[in-house]
Amino acid sequence: MDKKREIAGYVRLNFQRCLRQGKTIIILIALFFFFQMYLGNVRGVLIKNNEVLGLGEMFLAITNTNYTAFTIWAGFILLICDIPYHEKGIYPYLLRTSKISWFYGQLIYIVAITFFYFAYIFLLLLIMIAPQITIKLEWTKTFFQMINLPTKYGIESWFVFPVSIMRVQTPSILLVACVILNLLAGILNGFLTMFLHMLWKNGPGIAVGVVGLGFDYWITVVLLGQDYLLYVSPLSLARIGNISASSYNHMKPGFSYACSFMVCIILISAAFMRKNVKTYEYD
């Protein structure tokens, strides 16, 4: 069996294990009901007023608003907290492959599950506002109104996005940057969770995400976004409103810094895991 097929096999096995877990279904259903509760009235108001909204605008807002961002990351943390998976059925496969193939299979799976998770978030947003969607590249009047008066659209909780950013950047540019930052933050959390489990097999993998989420909450809510602490908080860097490249606040970290910081942690953790994989005991 060649290396590519071995690695692909481990990725497939991980997805099968993920889908067999009851918690995965619970997380996906819980997210659906959360968005239904949070945005369930938006479509009706849009249809009534004959208004349209950009899907990207909604993604930018819900990943920038504390209430929804914390919920999205909580679901992701619960989803990946037990990576790498351990089950008896994989032993015959391990005997026919190498630990290196197993290792790269885990890394690719983490990247893939992060992509699929945020694709699901996009799908939920699509469900909540379809068919009142526009593909125009400029900001919609509806989005401005939603930010200023979210209760008019049935949003009873926070719905936040800095207008200062909207005045200087198009939604398409910000959306690309936002997706990249969120994917990097998700991959980083997955790699660090796996790194912890390789060092401490029965350790609390969820601790990595909980600490990161708690640090993000402390910075953005308790300290009200202290700029200097944003530089070392990956989940805070995943919010486009905290990036100076878009807000023109040069006290905040830039997009290049945010990407470089998270990529460095990802590569360092991957290098340490690669170094220790041959001595790692699966059982």
One Martini backbone bead per residue (centre of mass of N, CA, C, O) as a GRO file, in nm:
protein
  283
    1MET     BB    1   0.094   0.038   0.026
    2ASP     BB    2   0.080   0.352  -0.030
    3LYS     BB    3   0.104   0.648   0.130
    4LYS     BB    4  -0.151   0.791   0.021
    5ARG     BB    5  -0.348   0.560   0.091
    6GLU     BB    6  -0.289   0.549   0.390
    7ILE     BB    7  -0.369   0.839   0.460
    8ALA     BB    8  -0.656   0.827   0.339
    9GLY     BB    9  -0.749   0.601   0.528
   10TYR     BB   10  -0.728   0.764   0.794
   11VAL     BB   11  -0.920   0.987   0.718
   12ARG     BB   12  -1.165   0.803   0.676
   13LEU     BB   13  -1.169   0.677   0.960
   14ASN     BB   14  -1.214   0.943   1.111
   15PHE     BB   15  -1.487   1.014   0.984
   16GLN     BB   16  -1.632   0.760   1.077
   17ARG     BB   17  -1.591   0.810   1.377
   18CYS     BB   18  -1.725   1.087   1.394
   19LEU     BB   19  -2.012   0.991   1.283
   20ARG     BB   20  -2.051   0.775   1.526
   21GLN     BB   21  -2.072   0.999   1.714
   22GLY     BB   22  -2.303   1.144   1.914
   23LYS     BB   23  -2.181   1.433   1.947
   24THR     BB   24  -2.191   1.524   1.653
   25ILE     BB   25  -2.498   1.534   1.622
   26ILE     BB   26  -2.552   1.721   1.860
   27ILE     BB   27  -2.388   1.965   1.760
   28LEU     BB   28  -2.538   2.008   1.489
   29ILE     BB   29  -2.820   2.043   1.613
   30ALA     BB   30  -2.755   2.270   1.815
   31LEU     BB   31  -2.670   2.476   1.600
   32PHE     BB   32  -2.935   2.490   1.452
   33PHE     BB   33  -3.106   2.589   1.700
   34PHE     BB   34  -2.942   2.838   1.757
   35PHE     BB   35  -2.989   2.980   1.480
   36GLN     BB   36  -3.294   2.968   1.496
   37MET     BB   37  -3.312   3.147   1.751
   38TYR     BB   38  -3.135   3.391   1.640
   39LEU     BB   39  -3.244   3.387   1.302
   40GLY     BB   40  -3.549   3.289   1.249
   41ASN     BB   41  -3.680   3.593   1.171
   42VAL     BB   42  -3.529   3.712   0.923
   43ARG     BB   43  -3.667   3.604   0.668
   44GLY     BB   44  -3.951   3.725   0.716
   45VAL     BB   45  -3.855   4.022   0.706
   46LEU     BB   46  -3.727   4.017   0.426
   47ILE     BB   47  -3.984   3.940   0.272
   48LYS     BB   48  -4.169   4.169   0.371
   49ASN     BB   49  -3.942   4.400   0.267
   50ASN     BB   50  -3.783   4.313   0.017
   51GLU     BB   51  -3.498   4.190   0.111
   52VAL     BB   52  -3.139   4.165   0.108
   53LEU     BB   53  -2.852   3.936   0.171
   54GLY     BB   54  -2.534   3.856   0.257
   55LEU     BB   55  -2.366   3.578   0.344
   56GLY     BB   56  -2.095   3.713   0.421
   57GLU     BB   57  -2.210   3.917   0.621
   58MET     BB   58  -2.308   3.706   0.826
   59PHE     BB   59  -2.035   3.575   0.884
   60LEU     BB   60  -1.891   3.826   0.987
   61ALA     BB   61  -2.086   3.879   1.228
   62ILE     BB   62  -2.087   3.594   1.382
   63THR     BB   63  -1.758   3.600   1.412
   64ASN     BB   64  -1.768   3.895   1.579
   65THR     BB   65  -1.971   3.804   1.780
   66ASN     BB   66  -1.955   3.687   2.086
   67TYR     BB   67  -2.201   3.499   2.117
   68THR     BB   68  -2.152   3.335   1.846
   69ALA     BB   69  -1.849   3.275   1.855
   70PHE     BB   70  -1.848   3.105   2.114
   71THR     BB   71  -2.040   2.887   2.006
   72ILE     BB   72  -1.878   2.790   1.765
   73TRP     BB   73  -1.617   2.714   1.930
   74ALA     BB   74  -1.748   2.515   2.122
   75GLY     BB   75  -1.827   2.309   1.907
   76PHE     BB   76  -1.541   2.257   1.798
   77ILE     BB   77  -1.405   2.165   2.060
   78LEU     BB   78  -1.591   1.917   2.102
   79LEU     BB   79  -1.521   1.777   1.829
   80ILE     BB   80  -1.176   1.771   1.886
   81CYS     BB   81  -1.100   1.670   2.190
   82ASP     BB   82  -1.022   1.343   2.085
   83ILE     BB   83  -0.767   1.401   1.941
   84PRO     BB   84  -0.682   1.113   1.869
   85TYR     BB   85  -0.830   0.836   1.787
   86HIS     BB   86  -0.954   0.540   1.974
   87GLU     BB   87  -0.957   0.201   1.838
   88LYS     BB   88  -0.961  -0.139   1.780
   89GLY     BB   89  -1.026  -0.145   1.460
   90ILE     BB   90  -0.728  -0.019   1.374
   91TYR     BB   91  -0.499  -0.231   1.415
   92PRO     BB   92  -0.480  -0.377   1.137
   93TYR     BB   93  -0.394  -0.113   0.992
   94LEU     BB   94  -0.134  -0.055   1.154
   95LEU     BB   95   0.022  -0.319   1.064
   96ARG     BB   96   0.017  -0.211   0.737
   97THR     BB   97   0.153   0.046   0.847
   98SER     BB   98   0.260   0.363   0.945
   99LYS     BB   99   0.308   0.619   1.166
  100ILE     BB  100   0.337   0.838   0.953
  101SER     BB  101   0.067   0.793   0.816
  102TRP     BB  102  -0.100   0.839   1.064
  103PHE     BB  103  -0.007   1.128   1.121
  104TYR     BB  104  -0.093   1.261   0.847
  105GLY     BB  105  -0.389   1.178   0.873
  106GLN     BB  106  -0.450   1.358   1.117
  107LEU     BB  107  -0.378   1.634   0.997
  108ILE     BB  108  -0.572   1.625   0.755
  109TYR     BB  109  -0.827   1.589   0.920
  110ILE     BB  110  -0.817   1.855   1.072
  111VAL     BB  111  -0.838   2.030   0.823
  112ALA     BB  112  -1.102   1.906   0.710
  113ILE     BB  113  -1.292   1.948   0.960
  114THR     BB  114  -1.269   2.254   0.953
  115PHE     BB  115  -1.394   2.301   0.679
  116PHE     BB  116  -1.667   2.153   0.735
  117TYR     BB  117  -1.760   2.322   0.973
  118PHE     BB  118  -1.773   2.602   0.820
  119ALA     BB  119  -1.962   2.501   0.601
  120TYR     BB  120  -2.197   2.453   0.799
  121ILE     BB  121  -2.230   2.745   0.883
  122PHE     BB  122  -2.306   2.843   0.602
  123LEU     BB  123  -2.555   2.661   0.573
  124LEU     BB  124  -2.715   2.780   0.806
  125LEU     BB  125  -2.730   3.067   0.692
  126LEU     BB  126  -2.874   2.990   0.435
  127ILE     BB  127  -3.129   2.876   0.572
  128MET     BB  128  -3.208   3.146   0.729
  129ILE     BB  129  -3.220   3.347   0.440
  130ALA     BB  130  -3.348   3.191   0.240
  131PRO     BB  131  -3.386   3.367  -0.072
  132GLN     BB  132  -3.251   3.651   0.058
  133ILE     BB  133  -3.002   3.668  -0.166
  134THR     BB  134  -2.688   3.818  -0.243
  135ILE     BB  135  -2.394   3.868  -0.483
  136LYS     BB  136  -2.296   4.122  -0.414
  137LEU     BB  137  -1.991   4.319  -0.338
  138GLU     BB  138  -2.156   4.502  -0.163
  139TRP     BB  139  -2.303   4.659   0.069
  140THR     BB  140  -2.594   4.640   0.238
  141LYS     BB  141  -2.858   4.807   0.370
  142THR     BB  142  -2.953   4.580   0.558
  143PHE     BB  143  -2.694   4.548   0.725
  144PHE     BB  144  -2.693   4.825   0.850
  145GLN     BB  145  -2.970   4.791   0.991
  146MET     BB  146  -2.898   4.542   1.166
  147ILE     BB  147  -2.677   4.680   1.334
  148ASN     BB  148  -2.857   4.923   1.442
  149LEU     BB  149  -3.143   4.719   1.431
  150PRO     BB  150  -3.191   4.398   1.517
  151THR     BB  151  -3.493   4.385   1.622
  152LYS     BB  152  -3.629   4.430   1.343
  153TYR     BB  153  -3.508   4.115   1.270
  154GLY     BB  154  -3.535   3.933   1.544
  155ILE     BB  155  -3.276   4.025   1.710
  156GLU     BB  156  -3.225   4.005   2.064
  157SER     BB  157  -2.930   4.012   2.041
  158TRP     BB  158  -2.627   4.030   1.941
  159PHE     BB  159  -2.509   4.246   1.650
  160VAL     BB  160  -2.173   4.277   1.539
  161PHE     BB  161  -2.020   4.551   1.340
  162PRO     BB  162  -1.783   4.755   1.218
  163VAL     BB  163  -1.832   5.040   1.031
  164SER     BB  164  -1.538   5.128   0.973
  165ILE     BB  165  -1.479   4.887   0.787
  166MET     BB  166  -1.705   4.930   0.570
  167ARG     BB  167  -1.576   5.208   0.462
  168VAL     BB  168  -1.284   5.050   0.351
  169GLN     BB  169  -1.426   4.767   0.281
  170THR     BB  170  -1.510   4.486   0.130
  171PRO     BB  171  -1.676   4.192   0.181
  172SER     BB  172  -1.493   4.002   0.012
  173ILE     BB  173  -1.222   4.063   0.150
  174LEU     BB  174  -1.313   4.004   0.443
  175LEU     BB  175  -1.407   3.715   0.399
  176VAL     BB  176  -1.140   3.588   0.322
  177ALA     BB  177  -0.993   3.670   0.581
  178CYS     BB  178  -1.191   3.535   0.782
  179VAL     BB  179  -1.165   3.244   0.684
  180ILE     BB  180  -0.863   3.212   0.726
  181LEU     BB  181  -0.858   3.273   1.033
  182ASN     BB  182  -1.057   3.046   1.121
  183LEU     BB  183  -0.902   2.807   1.004
  184LEU     BB  184  -0.638   2.851   1.159
  185ALA     BB  185  -0.763   2.836   1.444
  186GLY     BB  186  -0.872   2.547   1.412
  187ILE     BB  187  -0.609   2.400   1.342
  188LEU     BB  188  -0.455   2.484   1.592
  189ASN     BB  189  -0.641   2.343   1.797
  190GLY     BB  190  -0.605   2.059   1.681
  191PHE     BB  191  -0.296   2.033   1.709
  192LEU     BB  192  -0.281   2.090   2.019
  193THR     BB  193  -0.459   1.855   2.102
  194MET     BB  194  -0.280   1.632   1.985
  195PHE     BB  195  -0.023   1.709   2.134
  196LEU     BB  196  -0.133   1.655   2.417
  197HIS     BB  197  -0.203   1.347   2.361
  198MET     BB  198   0.097   1.265   2.299
  199LEU     BB  199   0.195   1.347   2.593
  200TRP     BB  200  -0.119   1.293   2.714
  201LYS     BB  201  -0.330   1.053   2.656
  202ASN     BB  202  -0.549   1.119   2.913
  203GLY     BB  203  -0.591   1.398   2.857
  204PRO     BB  204  -0.753   1.713   2.844
  205GLY     BB  205  -0.824   1.823   2.534
  206ILE     BB  206  -1.032   2.052   2.603
  207ALA     BB  207  -0.833   2.255   2.739
  208VAL     BB  208  -0.729   2.407   2.495
  209GLY     BB  209  -1.001   2.543   2.414
  210VAL     BB  210  -1.083   2.661   2.690
  211VAL     BB  211  -0.842   2.845   2.726
  212GLY     BB  212  -0.878   3.003   2.461
  213LEU     BB  213  -1.171   3.099   2.519
  214GLY     BB  214  -1.112   3.234   2.792
  215PHE     BB  215  -0.906   3.438   2.683
  216ASP     BB  216  -1.095   3.573   2.485
  217TYR     BB  217  -1.303   3.667   2.695
  218TRP     BB  218  -1.111   3.835   2.871
  219ILE     BB  219  -1.029   4.037   2.648
  220THR     BB  220  -1.321   4.117   2.504
  221VAL     BB  221  -1.493   4.153   2.782
  222VAL     BB  222  -1.338   4.226   3.041
  223LEU     BB  223  -1.109   4.418   2.878
  224LEU     BB  224  -1.218   4.530   2.605
  225GLY     BB  225  -0.979   4.484   2.397
  226GLN     BB  226  -0.676   4.455   2.445
  227ASP     BB  227  -0.446   4.498   2.208
  228TYR     BB  228  -0.186   4.345   2.318
  229LEU     BB  229  -0.346   4.061   2.362
  230LEU     BB  230  -0.428   3.990   2.068
  231TYR     BB  231  -0.140   3.876   1.977
  232VAL     BB  232  -0.199   3.591   2.179
  233SER     BB  233  -0.504   3.532   2.048
  234PRO     BB  234  -0.641   3.329   1.822
  235LEU     BB  235  -0.954   3.378   1.861
  236SER     BB  236  -0.927   3.687   1.834
  237LEU     BB  237  -0.788   3.683   1.546
  238ALA     BB  238  -1.055   3.562   1.402
  239ARG     BB  239  -1.150   3.857   1.422
  240ILE     BB  240  -1.184   4.114   1.205
  241GLY     BB  241  -1.220   4.351   1.422
  242ASN     BB  242  -0.905   4.290   1.536
  243ILE     BB  243  -0.793   4.408   1.260
  244SER     BB  244  -0.596   4.661   1.120
  245ALA     BB  245  -0.634   4.616   0.809
  246SER     BB  246  -0.948   4.712   0.847
  247SER     BB  247  -0.951   4.951   1.087
  248TYR     BB  248  -0.688   5.134   1.112
  249ASN     BB  249  -0.563   5.010   1.381
  250HIS     BB  250  -0.224   5.002   1.476
  251MET     BB  251  -0.258   4.856   1.762
  252LYS     BB  252  -0.339   4.628   1.603
  253PRO     BB  253  -0.326   4.351   1.448
  254GLY     BB  254  -0.243   4.216   1.158
  255PHE     BB  255  -0.304   3.994   0.916
  256SER     BB  256  -0.013   3.889   0.879
  257TYR     BB  257   0.038   3.833   1.174
  258ALA     BB  258  -0.193   3.637   1.233
  259CYS     BB  259  -0.103   3.424   1.031
  260SER     BB  260   0.191   3.385   1.127
  261PHE     BB  261   0.133   3.304   1.418
  262MET     BB  262  -0.043   3.050   1.357
  263VAL     BB  263   0.151   2.902   1.165
  264CYS     BB  264   0.382   2.869   1.366
  265ILE     BB  265   0.230   2.693   1.570
  266ILE     BB  266   0.155   2.471   1.375
  267LEU     BB  267   0.450   2.393   1.289
  268ILE     BB  268   0.567   2.339   1.569
  269SER     BB  269   0.367   2.118   1.657
  270ALA     BB  270   0.422   1.932   1.414
  271ALA     BB  271   0.725   1.891   1.467
  272PHE     BB  272   0.700   1.761   1.749
  273MET     BB  273   0.519   1.526   1.662
  274ARG     BB  274   0.710   1.409   1.446
  275LYS     BB  275   0.942   1.346   1.649
  276ASN     BB  276   0.737   1.154   1.845
  277VAL     BB  277   0.586   0.929   1.674
  278LYS     BB  278   0.775   0.670   1.709
  279THR     BB  279   0.714   0.672   2.040
  280TYR     BB  280   0.423   0.638   2.004
  281GLU     BB  281   0.151   0.496   2.185
  282TYR     BB  282  -0.156   0.395   2.096
  283ASP     BB  283  -0.248   0.210   2.355
   0.00000   0.00000   0.00000
